[in-house]
Amino acid sequence: MKNAAFKLAGVTLALSLAWGAQAETLRIAADPVPHAEILNFIKKQDPKLDLKIVELTSGVNANELLANGDVDANYFQHLPYLKDQEKALGKTFAVAATVHIEPLGIYSHKHKDFKSLPDGATVAVPNNATNLSRSLFLLQSQGLIKLNAKFTDPATTLATPKDIVDNPKKLKILEIESPQIPRSLDDVDLAVINGNYALEAGLSPAKDALGLEKAAHNPYANILVTTPQLENDPRIKELAKDLASPQVAEFIRQHYNGSVIPVATPQS
């Protein structure tokens, strides 16, 4: 009887601790658009999940925040970028959910199409390794450049401007920090902009981009990331479930009109 009582007490304590952890605030770092907007929608849909959303500003590394314990999770990046960050920081993180795709786009304030591009046109691209490579693959898909034939999979092979083997318009590749690229639109001929920064700048990727990544088989879906220690935390599990829900997919589809594409299937 004593053993049974101890076991029952242990189970009760475990459940109590689990629910107690779930009641604690979950701190999550996110880009303002669309990530924080999606999380704020979840706060309304699932009030029992106490989210503290830390909106990221330029120059703040959300993976460093996570590694240092300043937040419990982050939601702003895709898997190739995370893998690059793990190498750079010497840390291992855990992917808790795969949520949406923000197609990378090519924009211009000076040209209405690629045919009007002059020789020697300047193209602003992100300066981090994964999005730089992603940009070059996008430029190649639009027939503007050609990469070395060994670069076949944008998810696993990182290209740099040195890997361009054909550049018929002699485009000049200008590497800039991703958040700053929208501000360069008046100064360059083309700018390759991440979907979240395009939305923050008032651009509609689905309407304004001269060239846009395809959503099908896109390896750059944005993910919820946490630490291995928190991977099975009830709060993380709950947030992951919410992010992958049909309700959130429907919110993304309705709110962003094709500029952000949910991975989950919306409700019919």
PDB file of C-alpha atoms in Angstrom:
ATOM      1  CA  MET A   1       0.000   0.000   0.000  1.00  0.00           C
ATOM      2  CA  LYS A   2       2.881   2.347   0.856  1.00  0.00           C
ATOM      3  CA  ASN A   3       4.516   1.659  -2.504  1.00  0.00           C
ATOM      4  CA  ALA A   4       1.220   2.311  -4.294  1.00  0.00           C
ATOM      5  CA  ALA A   5       0.772   5.536  -2.324  1.00  0.00           C
ATOM      6  CA  PHE A   6       4.293   6.680  -3.199  1.00  0.00           C
ATOM      7  CA  LYS A   7       3.696   5.895  -6.866  1.00  0.00           C
ATOM      8  CA  LEU A   8       0.402   7.769  -6.835  1.00  0.00           C
ATOM      9  CA  ALA A   9       2.055  10.721  -5.134  1.00  0.00           C
ATOM     10  CA  GLY A  10       4.805  10.648  -7.743  1.00  0.00           C
ATOM     11  CA  VAL A  11       2.335  10.679 -10.600  1.00  0.00           C
ATOM     12  CA  THR A  12       0.386  13.519  -8.962  1.00  0.00           C
ATOM     13  CA  LEU A  13       3.591  15.505  -8.462  1.00  0.00           C
ATOM     14  CA  ALA A  14       4.681  14.920 -12.073  1.00  0.00           C
ATOM     15  CA  LEU A  15       1.321  16.075 -13.394  1.00  0.00           C
ATOM     16  CA  SER A  16       1.401  19.073 -11.091  1.00  0.00           C
ATOM     17  CA  LEU A  17       4.859  20.046 -12.294  1.00  0.00           C
ATOM     18  CA  ALA A  18       3.839  19.595 -15.929  1.00  0.00           C
ATOM     19  CA  TRP A  19       0.792  21.818 -15.564  1.00  0.00           C
ATOM     20  CA  GLY A  20       2.808  24.268 -13.486  1.00  0.00           C
ATOM     21  CA  ALA A  21       5.373  24.545 -16.278  1.00  0.00           C
ATOM     22  CA  GLN A  22       2.608  25.007 -18.799  1.00  0.00           C
ATOM     23  CA  ALA A  23       1.185  27.871 -16.755  1.00  0.00           C
ATOM     24  CA  GLU A  24       4.516  29.732 -16.833  1.00  0.00           C
ATOM     25  CA  THR A  25       5.151  32.375 -19.466  1.00  0.00           C
ATOM     26  CA  LEU A  26       6.728  31.107 -22.672  1.00  0.00           C
ATOM     27  CA  ARG A  27       9.207  33.655 -24.040  1.00  0.00           C
ATOM     28  CA  ILE A  28       9.534  33.569 -27.806  1.00  0.00           C
ATOM     29  CA  ALA A  29      11.628  35.812 -30.063  1.00  0.00           C
ATOM     30  CA  ALA A  30      10.075  36.603 -33.441  1.00  0.00           C
ATOM     31  CA  ASP A  31      10.319  38.984 -36.366  1.00  0.00           C
ATOM     32  CA  PRO A  32       7.524  41.582 -36.225  1.00  0.00           C
ATOM     33  CA  VAL A  33       6.043  40.531 -39.588  1.00  0.00           C
ATOM     34  CA  PRO A  34       4.630  37.976 -40.102  1.00  0.00           C
ATOM     35  CA  HIS A  35       5.869  35.904 -37.173  1.00  0.00           C
ATOM     36  CA  ALA A  36       4.778  38.109 -34.261  1.00  0.00           C
ATOM     37  CA  GLU A  37       1.452  38.756 -35.991  1.00  0.00           C
ATOM     38  CA  ILE A  38       0.835  35.012 -36.252  1.00  0.00           C
ATOM     39  CA  LEU A  39       1.792  34.538 -32.602  1.00  0.00           C
ATOM     40  CA  ASN A  40      -0.565  37.333 -31.528  1.00  0.00           C
ATOM     41  CA  PHE A  41      -3.357  35.531 -33.394  1.00  0.00           C
ATOM     42  CA  ILE A  42      -2.518  32.395 -31.397  1.00  0.00           C
ATOM     43  CA  LYS A  43      -2.636  34.378 -28.134  1.00  0.00           C
ATOM     44  CA  LYS A  44      -6.271  35.196 -28.907  1.00  0.00           C
ATOM     45  CA  GLN A  45      -7.107  31.652 -30.004  1.00  0.00           C
ATOM     46  CA  ASP A  46      -5.333  29.870 -27.132  1.00  0.00           C
ATOM     47  CA  PRO A  47      -5.342  32.190 -24.074  1.00  0.00           C
ATOM     48  CA  LYS A  48      -4.270  29.419 -21.706  1.00  0.00           C
ATOM     49  CA  LEU A  49      -0.863  29.505 -23.437  1.00  0.00           C
ATOM     50  CA  ASP A  50       0.860  32.508 -21.855  1.00  0.00           C
ATOM     51  CA  LEU A  51       3.117  33.866 -24.598  1.00  0.00           C
ATOM     52  CA  LYS A  52       5.590  36.707 -24.154  1.00  0.00           C
ATOM     53  CA  ILE A  53       6.527  37.768 -27.693  1.00  0.00           C
ATOM     54  CA  VAL A  54       9.927  39.438 -27.980  1.00  0.00           C
ATOM     55  CA  GLU A  55       9.962  41.286 -31.309  1.00  0.00           C
ATOM     56  CA  LEU A  56      13.388  41.245 -32.924  1.00  0.00           C
ATOM     57  CA  THR A  57      15.177  44.410 -33.975  1.00  0.00           C
ATOM     58  CA  SER A  58      18.010  44.794 -36.464  1.00  0.00           C
ATOM     59  CA  GLY A  59      21.284  43.319 -35.270  1.00  0.00           C
ATOM     60  CA  VAL A  60      19.771  41.010 -32.634  1.00  0.00           C
ATOM     61  CA  ASN A  61      20.598  37.325 -33.108  1.00  0.00           C
ATOM     62  CA  ALA A  62      17.604  35.313 -31.888  1.00  0.00           C
ATOM     63  CA  ASN A  63      19.633  32.107 -31.819  1.00  0.00           C
ATOM     64  CA  GLU A  64      22.114  33.703 -29.421  1.00  0.00           C
ATOM     65  CA  LEU A  65      19.176  34.790 -27.251  1.00  0.00           C
ATOM     66  CA  LEU A  66      17.958  31.190 -27.243  1.00  0.00           C
ATOM     67  CA  ALA A  67      21.389  29.720 -26.527  1.00  0.00           C
ATOM     68  CA  ASN A  68      21.887  32.151 -23.625  1.00  0.00           C
ATOM     69  CA  GLY A  69      18.501  31.332 -22.089  1.00  0.00           C
ATOM     70  CA  ASP A  70      17.073  34.816 -22.660  1.00  0.00           C
ATOM     71  CA  VAL A  71      14.124  33.265 -24.535  1.00  0.00           C
ATOM     72  CA  ASP A  72      12.607  29.779 -24.608  1.00  0.00           C
ATOM     73  CA  ALA A  73      12.084  29.581 -28.372  1.00  0.00           C
ATOM     74  CA  ASN A  74      12.347  31.609 -31.535  1.00  0.00           C
ATOM     75  CA  TYR A  75      10.302  31.808 -34.714  1.00  0.00           C
ATOM     76  CA  PHE A  76      11.919  33.698 -37.588  1.00  0.00           C
ATOM     77  CA  GLN A  77      14.180  31.419 -39.627  1.00  0.00           C
ATOM     78  CA  HIS A  78      14.331  28.501 -42.055  1.00  0.00           C
ATOM     79  CA  LEU A  79      16.221  25.232 -41.590  1.00  0.00           C
ATOM     80  CA  PRO A  80      19.275  25.954 -43.829  1.00  0.00           C
ATOM     81  CA  TYR A  81      19.849  29.189 -41.885  1.00  0.00           C
ATOM     82  CA  LEU A  82      19.496  27.336 -38.565  1.00  0.00           C
ATOM     83  CA  LYS A  83      22.047  24.720 -39.627  1.00  0.00           C
ATOM     84  CA  ASP A  84      24.495  27.493 -40.565  1.00  0.00           C
ATOM     85  CA  GLN A  85      23.869  29.146 -37.190  1.00  0.00           C
ATOM     86  CA  GLU A  86      24.491  25.911 -35.306  1.00  0.00           C
ATOM     87  CA  LYS A  87      27.928  25.701 -36.920  1.00  0.00           C
ATOM     88  CA  ALA A  88      28.687  29.366 -36.244  1.00  0.00           C
ATOM     89  CA  LEU A  89      27.578  29.273 -32.602  1.00  0.00           C
ATOM     90  CA  GLY A  90      28.710  25.741 -31.794  1.00  0.00           C
ATOM     91  CA  LYS A  91      25.225  24.956 -30.471  1.00  0.00           C
ATOM     92  CA  THR A  92      22.551  22.386 -31.204  1.00  0.00           C
ATOM     93  CA  PHE A  93      18.909  23.455 -31.357  1.00  0.00           C
ATOM     94  CA  ALA A  94      15.636  21.577 -31.844  1.00  0.00           C
ATOM     95  CA  VAL A  95      12.948  22.180 -34.482  1.00  0.00           C
ATOM     96  CA  ALA A  96       9.518  22.028 -32.851  1.00  0.00           C
ATOM     97  CA  ALA A  97       7.249  22.923 -35.798  1.00  0.00           C
ATOM     98  CA  THR A  98       7.344  23.799 -39.498  1.00  0.00           C
ATOM     99  CA  VAL A  99       4.915  26.631 -40.145  1.00  0.00           C
ATOM    100  CA  HIS A 100       5.043  28.705 -43.330  1.00  0.00           C
ATOM    101  CA  ILE A 101       6.977  29.750 -46.422  1.00  0.00           C
ATOM    102  CA  GLU A 102       7.927  33.338 -47.239  1.00  0.00           C
ATOM    103  CA  PRO A 103       8.938  33.254 -50.910  1.00  0.00           C
ATOM    104  CA  LEU A 104      12.083  35.265 -51.608  1.00  0.00           C
ATOM    105  CA  GLY A 105      11.394  37.966 -54.201  1.00  0.00           C
ATOM    106  CA  ILE A 106      13.196  40.266 -56.636  1.00  0.00           C
ATOM    107  CA  TYR A 107      11.999  43.883 -56.520  1.00  0.00           C
ATOM    108  CA  SER A 108      12.780  47.150 -58.294  1.00  0.00           C
ATOM    109  CA  HIS A 109      11.812  50.811 -58.095  1.00  0.00           C
ATOM    110  CA  LYS A 110      13.558  51.506 -61.414  1.00  0.00           C
ATOM    111  CA  HIS A 111      12.494  48.717 -63.757  1.00  0.00           C
ATOM    112  CA  LYS A 112       9.164  47.062 -64.585  1.00  0.00           C
ATOM    113  CA  ASP A 113      10.730  43.875 -65.939  1.00  0.00           C
ATOM    114  CA  PHE A 114      14.073  42.168 -66.403  1.00  0.00           C
ATOM    115  CA  LYS A 115      14.275  43.064 -70.102  1.00  0.00           C
ATOM    116  CA  SER A 116      14.841  46.733 -69.263  1.00  0.00           C
ATOM    117  CA  LEU A 117      17.851  46.006 -67.054  1.00  0.00           C
ATOM    118  CA  PRO A 118      20.977  47.789 -68.344  1.00  0.00           C
ATOM    119  CA  ASP A 119      24.364  46.110 -68.554  1.00  0.00           C
ATOM    120  CA  GLY A 120      26.206  46.494 -65.274  1.00  0.00           C
ATOM    121  CA  ALA A 121      22.997  46.763 -63.239  1.00  0.00           C
ATOM    122  CA  THR A 122      23.439  46.532 -59.464  1.00  0.00           C
ATOM    123  CA  VAL A 123      21.598  43.820 -57.530  1.00  0.00           C
ATOM    124  CA  ALA A 124      21.334  43.992 -53.729  1.00  0.00           C
ATOM    125  CA  VAL A 125      21.284  40.569 -52.046  1.00  0.00           C
ATOM    126  CA  PRO A 126      21.398  39.366 -48.402  1.00  0.00           C
ATOM    127  CA  ASN A 127      24.910  39.034 -47.020  1.00  0.00           C
ATOM    128  CA  ASN A 128      24.361  35.930 -44.851  1.00  0.00           C
ATOM    129  CA  ALA A 129      25.553  32.689 -46.424  1.00  0.00           C
ATOM    130  CA  THR A 130      22.254  30.847 -46.768  1.00  0.00           C
ATOM    131  CA  ASN A 131      20.130  33.716 -48.095  1.00  0.00           C
ATOM    132  CA  LEU A 132      22.941  34.902 -50.367  1.00  0.00           C
ATOM    133  CA  SER A 133      22.989  31.458 -51.972  1.00  0.00           C
ATOM    134  CA  ARG A 134      19.209  31.378 -52.074  1.00  0.00           C
ATOM    135  CA  SER A 135      19.236  34.739 -53.888  1.00  0.00           C
ATOM    136  CA  LEU A 136      21.684  33.496 -56.504  1.00  0.00           C
ATOM    137  CA  PHE A 137      19.506  30.457 -57.182  1.00  0.00           C
ATOM    138  CA  LEU A 138      16.515  32.778 -57.600  1.00  0.00           C
ATOM    139  CA  LEU A 139      18.422  35.025 -60.016  1.00  0.00           C
ATOM    140  CA  GLN A 140      19.396  31.905 -61.950  1.00  0.00           C
ATOM    141  CA  SER A 141      15.769  30.729 -62.110  1.00  0.00           C
ATOM    142  CA  GLN A 142      14.891  34.053 -63.777  1.00  0.00           C
ATOM    143  CA  GLY A 143      17.617  33.602 -66.418  1.00  0.00           C
ATOM    144  CA  LEU A 144      19.737  36.495 -65.127  1.00  0.00           C
ATOM    145  CA  ILE A 145      22.824  34.466 -64.210  1.00  0.00           C
ATOM    146  CA  LYS A 146      24.066  30.892 -64.398  1.00  0.00           C
ATOM    147  CA  LEU A 147      25.815  29.074 -61.562  1.00  0.00           C
ATOM    148  CA  ASN A 148      28.425  26.358 -61.781  1.00  0.00           C
ATOM    149  CA  ALA A 149      26.723  23.084 -62.695  1.00  0.00           C
ATOM    150  CA  LYS A 150      27.732  21.524 -59.358  1.00  0.00           C
ATOM    151  CA  PHE A 151      25.168  23.747 -57.590  1.00  0.00           C
ATOM    152  CA  THR A 152      21.994  21.751 -58.013  1.00  0.00           C
ATOM    153  CA  ASP A 153      20.238  21.786 -54.620  1.00  0.00           C
ATOM    154  CA  PRO A 154      19.749  25.180 -52.926  1.00  0.00           C
ATOM    155  CA  ALA A 155      18.980  23.484 -49.612  1.00  0.00           C
ATOM    156  CA  THR A 156      22.326  21.695 -49.358  1.00  0.00           C
ATOM    157  CA  THR A 157      24.813  23.593 -51.534  1.00  0.00           C
ATOM    158  CA  LEU A 158      25.730  27.196 -50.762  1.00  0.00           C
ATOM    159  CA  ALA A 159      26.696  29.297 -53.777  1.00  0.00           C
ATOM    160  CA  THR A 160      28.561  32.612 -53.723  1.00  0.00           C
ATOM    161  CA  PRO A 161      29.073  35.229 -56.452  1.00  0.00           C
ATOM    162  CA  LYS A 162      32.378  33.490 -57.263  1.00  0.00           C
ATOM    163  CA  ASP A 163      30.314  30.513 -58.465  1.00  0.00           C
ATOM    164  CA  ILE A 164      28.587  32.504 -61.230  1.00  0.00           C
ATOM    165  CA  VAL A 165      29.832  31.132 -64.559  1.00  0.00           C
ATOM    166  CA  ASP A 166      27.594  33.154 -66.895  1.00  0.00           C
ATOM    167  CA  ASN A 167      26.498  36.746 -66.288  1.00  0.00           C
ATOM    168  CA  PRO A 168      25.252  38.117 -69.645  1.00  0.00           C
ATOM    169  CA  LYS A 169      24.208  41.517 -68.262  1.00  0.00           C
ATOM    170  CA  LYS A 170      27.349  41.788 -66.134  1.00  0.00           C
ATOM    171  CA  LEU A 171      25.249  42.261 -63.011  1.00  0.00           C
ATOM    172  CA  LYS A 172      27.053  43.674 -59.988  1.00  0.00           C
ATOM    173  CA  ILE A 173      26.177  41.736 -56.842  1.00  0.00           C
ATOM    174  CA  LEU A 174      26.030  43.981 -53.764  1.00  0.00           C
ATOM    175  CA  GLU A 175      25.813  42.137 -50.420  1.00  0.00           C
ATOM    176  CA  ILE A 176      23.819  43.966 -47.715  1.00  0.00           C
ATOM    177  CA  GLU A 177      22.343  42.983 -44.347  1.00  0.00           C
ATOM    178  CA  SER A 178      18.873  41.562 -45.004  1.00  0.00           C
ATOM    179  CA  PRO A 179      16.851  44.096 -42.942  1.00  0.00           C
ATOM    180  CA  GLN A 180      18.531  47.004 -44.758  1.00  0.00           C
ATOM    181  CA  ILE A 181      17.845  45.844 -48.316  1.00  0.00           C
ATOM    182  CA  PRO A 182      14.359  47.416 -48.721  1.00  0.00           C
ATOM    183  CA  ARG A 183      15.944  50.809 -47.971  1.00  0.00           C
ATOM    184  CA  SER A 184      18.338  50.304 -50.881  1.00  0.00           C
ATOM    185  CA  LEU A 185      15.592  50.013 -53.521  1.00  0.00           C
ATOM    186  CA  ASP A 186      16.055  53.606 -54.726  1.00  0.00           C
ATOM    187  CA  ASP A 187      19.814  53.118 -55.053  1.00  0.00           C
ATOM    188  CA  VAL A 188      20.032  49.781 -56.892  1.00  0.00           C
ATOM    189  CA  ASP A 189      18.477  48.296 -60.012  1.00  0.00           C
ATOM    190  CA  LEU A 190      17.208  45.133 -58.330  1.00  0.00           C
ATOM    191  CA  ALA A 191      16.912  43.983 -54.739  1.00  0.00           C
ATOM    192  CA  VAL A 192      16.393  40.419 -53.537  1.00  0.00           C
ATOM    193  CA  ILE A 193      14.361  40.702 -50.341  1.00  0.00           C
ATOM    194  CA  ASN A 194      13.203  38.162 -47.757  1.00  0.00           C
ATOM    195  CA  GLY A 195       9.424  37.930 -47.513  1.00  0.00           C
ATOM    196  CA  ASN A 196       9.171  39.248 -43.952  1.00  0.00           C
ATOM    197  CA  TYR A 197      11.274  42.337 -44.693  1.00  0.00           C
ATOM    198  CA  ALA A 198       9.315  42.963 -47.896  1.00  0.00           C
ATOM    199  CA  LEU A 199       6.055  42.905 -45.917  1.00  0.00           C
ATOM    200  CA  GLU A 200       7.497  45.234 -43.252  1.00  0.00           C
ATOM    201  CA  ALA A 201       8.454  47.675 -46.049  1.00  0.00           C
ATOM    202  CA  GLY A 202       4.907  47.706 -47.399  1.00  0.00           C
ATOM    203  CA  LEU A 203       5.643  45.481 -50.383  1.00  0.00           C
ATOM    204  CA  SER A 204       3.340  42.663 -51.431  1.00  0.00           C
ATOM    205  CA  PRO A 205       5.518  39.762 -52.626  1.00  0.00           C
ATOM    206  CA  ALA A 206       2.635  38.163 -54.515  1.00  0.00           C
ATOM    207  CA  LYS A 207       1.949  41.412 -56.435  1.00  0.00           C
ATOM    208  CA  ASP A 208       5.115  43.528 -56.432  1.00  0.00           C
ATOM    209  CA  ALA A 209       7.916  41.034 -57.035  1.00  0.00           C
ATOM    210  CA  LEU A 210       9.370  40.815 -60.555  1.00  0.00           C
ATOM    211  CA  GLY A 211      10.430  37.281 -59.701  1.00  0.00           C
ATOM    212  CA  LEU A 212       9.338  35.071 -56.821  1.00  0.00           C
ATOM    213  CA  GLU A 213      10.412  31.714 -55.450  1.00  0.00           C
ATOM    214  CA  LYS A 214       8.059  28.830 -56.060  1.00  0.00           C
ATOM    215  CA  ALA A 215       6.293  27.462 -53.002  1.00  0.00           C
ATOM    216  CA  ALA A 216       6.297  23.847 -54.200  1.00  0.00           C
ATOM    217  CA  HIS A 217       9.205  21.814 -52.761  1.00  0.00           C
ATOM    218  CA  ASN A 218      10.604  24.987 -51.175  1.00  0.00           C
ATOM    219  CA  PRO A 219      13.221  24.019 -48.542  1.00  0.00           C
ATOM    220  CA  TYR A 220      12.979  27.365 -46.759  1.00  0.00           C
ATOM    221  CA  ALA A 221       9.876  26.904 -44.617  1.00  0.00           C
ATOM    222  CA  ASN A 222      10.008  28.975 -41.421  1.00  0.00           C
ATOM    223  CA  ILE A 223      10.255  26.965 -38.230  1.00  0.00           C
ATOM    224  CA  LEU A 224       9.683  27.130 -34.478  1.00  0.00           C
ATOM    225  CA  VAL A 225      13.022  26.496 -32.778  1.00  0.00           C
ATOM    226  CA  THR A 226      13.845  25.691 -29.167  1.00  0.00           C
ATOM    227  CA  THR A 227      16.571  23.949 -27.183  1.00  0.00           C
ATOM    228  CA  PRO A 228      16.885  20.169 -26.806  1.00  0.00           C
ATOM    229  CA  GLN A 229      16.166  20.648 -23.077  1.00  0.00           C
ATOM    230  CA  LEU A 230      12.806  22.343 -23.793  1.00  0.00           C
ATOM    231  CA  GLU A 231      11.808  20.254 -26.812  1.00  0.00           C
ATOM    232  CA  ASN A 232       9.294  18.218 -24.791  1.00  0.00           C
ATOM    233  CA  ASP A 233       8.093  21.083 -22.593  1.00  0.00           C
ATOM    234  CA  PRO A 234       4.256  21.117 -22.574  1.00  0.00           C
ATOM    235  CA  ARG A 235       4.234  24.814 -23.535  1.00  0.00           C
ATOM    236  CA  ILE A 236       6.410  24.183 -26.588  1.00  0.00           C
ATOM    237  CA  LYS A 237       4.230  21.226 -27.565  1.00  0.00           C
ATOM    238  CA  GLU A 238       1.106  23.372 -27.256  1.00  0.00           C
ATOM    239  CA  LEU A 239       2.564  26.215 -29.325  1.00  0.00           C
ATOM    240  CA  ALA A 240       3.794  23.786 -31.989  1.00  0.00           C
ATOM    241  CA  LYS A 241       0.319  22.276 -32.190  1.00  0.00           C
ATOM    242  CA  ASP A 242      -1.225  25.736 -32.545  1.00  0.00           C
ATOM    243  CA  LEU A 243       1.236  26.834 -35.250  1.00  0.00           C
ATOM    244  CA  ALA A 244       0.497  23.712 -37.293  1.00  0.00           C
ATOM    245  CA  SER A 245      -3.275  24.005 -36.900  1.00  0.00           C
ATOM    246  CA  PRO A 246      -5.754  24.557 -39.743  1.00  0.00           C
ATOM    247  CA  GLN A 247      -6.929  27.716 -37.977  1.00  0.00           C
ATOM    248  CA  VAL A 248      -3.478  29.309 -38.183  1.00  0.00           C
ATOM    249  CA  ALA A 249      -3.105  28.140 -41.783  1.00  0.00           C
ATOM    250  CA  GLU A 250      -6.392  29.819 -42.620  1.00  0.00           C
ATOM    251  CA  PHE A 251      -5.294  33.039 -40.862  1.00  0.00           C
ATOM    252  CA  ILE A 252      -2.072  33.084 -42.894  1.00  0.00           C
ATOM    253  CA  ARG A 253      -3.878  32.418 -46.150  1.00  0.00           C
ATOM    254  CA  GLN A 254      -6.489  35.128 -45.543  1.00  0.00           C
ATOM    255  CA  HIS A 255      -4.181  37.743 -44.019  1.00  0.00           C
ATOM    256  CA  TYR A 256      -1.225  37.598 -46.411  1.00  0.00           C
ATOM    257  CA  ASN A 257      -2.881  36.773 -49.746  1.00  0.00           C
ATOM    258  CA  GLY A 258      -0.146  34.495 -51.069  1.00  0.00           C
ATOM    259  CA  SER A 259       2.802  36.533 -49.742  1.00  0.00           C
ATOM    260  CA  VAL A 260       3.113  34.050 -46.859  1.00  0.00           C
ATOM    261  CA  ILE A 261       2.106  30.457 -47.544  1.00  0.00           C
ATOM    262  CA  PRO A 262       1.120  28.034 -44.748  1.00  0.00           C
ATOM    263  CA  VAL A 263       2.577  24.546 -44.704  1.00  0.00           C
ATOM    264  CA  ALA A 264      -0.568  23.157 -43.059  1.00  0.00           C
ATOM    265  CA  THR A 265      -3.696  22.743 -45.156  1.00  0.00           C
ATOM    266  CA  PRO A 266      -6.352  25.380 -44.341  1.00  0.00           C
ATOM    267  CA  GLN A 267      -9.846  24.281 -43.399  1.00  0.00           C
ATOM    268  CA  SER A 268     -12.235  23.972 -46.346  1.00  0.00           C
TER     269      SER A 268
END
